[in-house]
Amino acid sequence: MATKDEMREFAKAIEKIVAETEYNHIEAIVEYCNQTGLELELAPSLINTNLKAKIESDAQDLNLLPKTARLQF
């Protein structure tokens, strides 16, 4: 099982890829795995709560998940 530090570093690396490219978080995880040689099947064990929420939002935007109500301020 991944440690909190490993999960934090993984999330940081994914956010860096998202910031530097036009990738969404899902694509950034795939790219990270390609760059580092990390097995794609191991990536879910490194996803923290914040990253999971961003992936869920991306999936809803891509119509991969049903959209849920969101509060707009």
Tab-separated table of C-alpha atoms in Angstrom:
chain	number	residue	atom	x	y	z
A	1	MET	CA	0.000	0.000	0.000
A	2	ALA	CA	1.211	3.479	-0.872
A	3	THR	CA	2.269	5.883	1.860
A	4	LYS	CA	0.826	9.376	2.208
A	5	ASP	CA	4.136	10.812	0.995
A	6	GLU	CA	4.043	8.653	-2.140
A	7	MET	CA	0.449	9.675	-2.780
A	8	ARG	CA	1.302	13.350	-2.279
A	9	GLU	CA	4.288	13.143	-4.654
A	10	PHE	CA	2.181	11.329	-7.254
A	11	ALA	CA	-0.541	14.006	-7.047
A	12	LYS	CA	2.125	16.728	-7.350
A	13	ALA	CA	3.562	15.100	-10.456
A	14	ILE	CA	0.106	14.769	-12.023
A	15	GLU	CA	-0.767	18.398	-11.259
A	16	LYS	CA	2.539	19.476	-12.848
A	17	ILE	CA	1.717	17.581	-16.048
A	18	VAL	CA	-1.776	19.120	-16.127
A	19	ALA	CA	-0.333	22.619	-15.632
A	20	GLU	CA	2.302	22.205	-18.353
A	21	THR	CA	0.070	20.565	-20.970
A	22	GLU	CA	-3.528	20.593	-22.092
A	23	TYR	CA	-4.088	17.146	-20.586
A	24	ASN	CA	-6.861	16.490	-18.125
A	25	HIS	CA	-6.053	14.517	-14.964
A	26	ILE	CA	-6.936	11.159	-16.536
A	27	GLU	CA	-4.619	11.749	-19.490
A	28	ALA	CA	-1.914	13.076	-17.168
A	29	ILE	CA	-1.924	9.844	-15.159
A	30	VAL	CA	-1.514	7.797	-18.337
A	31	GLU	CA	1.308	10.106	-19.491
A	32	TYR	CA	3.021	9.875	-16.088
A	33	CYS	CA	2.883	6.082	-16.255
A	34	ASN	CA	4.349	6.138	-19.775
A	35	GLN	CA	7.157	8.493	-18.728
A	36	THR	CA	8.116	6.668	-15.533
A	37	GLY	CA	7.384	3.075	-16.475
A	38	LEU	CA	4.852	2.754	-13.652
A	39	GLU	CA	2.317	0.044	-14.403
A	40	LEU	CA	-1.030	1.693	-15.116
A	41	GLU	CA	-2.697	-0.884	-12.870
A	42	LEU	CA	-0.709	0.449	-9.881
A	43	ALA	CA	-1.729	4.086	-10.356
A	44	PRO	CA	-5.096	3.800	-8.521
A	45	SER	CA	-3.294	2.916	-5.296
A	46	LEU	CA	-1.488	6.282	-5.488
A	47	ILE	CA	-4.572	8.457	-5.996
A	48	ASN	CA	-5.519	10.598	-2.991
A	49	THR	CA	-8.916	12.131	-2.214
A	50	ASN	CA	-8.235	15.481	-3.894
A	51	LEU	CA	-6.950	13.881	-7.079
A	52	LYS	CA	-9.902	11.478	-7.103
A	53	ALA	CA	-12.328	14.423	-7.026
A	54	LYS	CA	-10.547	16.047	-9.979
A	55	ILE	CA	-10.609	12.794	-11.946
A	56	GLU	CA	-14.314	12.414	-11.213
A	57	SER	CA	-14.948	15.953	-12.450
A	58	ASP	CA	-12.964	15.275	-15.640
A	59	ALA	CA	-14.904	12.054	-16.210
A	60	GLN	CA	-18.209	13.910	-15.819
A	61	ASP	CA	-17.064	16.589	-18.270
A	62	LEU	CA	-16.195	13.832	-20.757
A	63	ASN	CA	-19.582	12.136	-20.170
A	64	LEU	CA	-17.866	9.044	-18.794
A	65	LEU	CA	-19.804	9.436	-15.523
A	66	PRO	CA	-23.248	10.907	-14.954
A	67	LYS	CA	-23.175	14.534	-13.925
A	68	THR	CA	-24.143	15.352	-10.382
A	69	ALA	CA	-25.578	18.603	-9.123
A	70	ARG	CA	-22.994	21.263	-8.370
A	71	LEU	CA	-23.483	24.435	-6.418
A	72	GLN	CA	-22.670	27.563	-8.355
A	73	PHE	CA	-21.639	30.675	-6.432
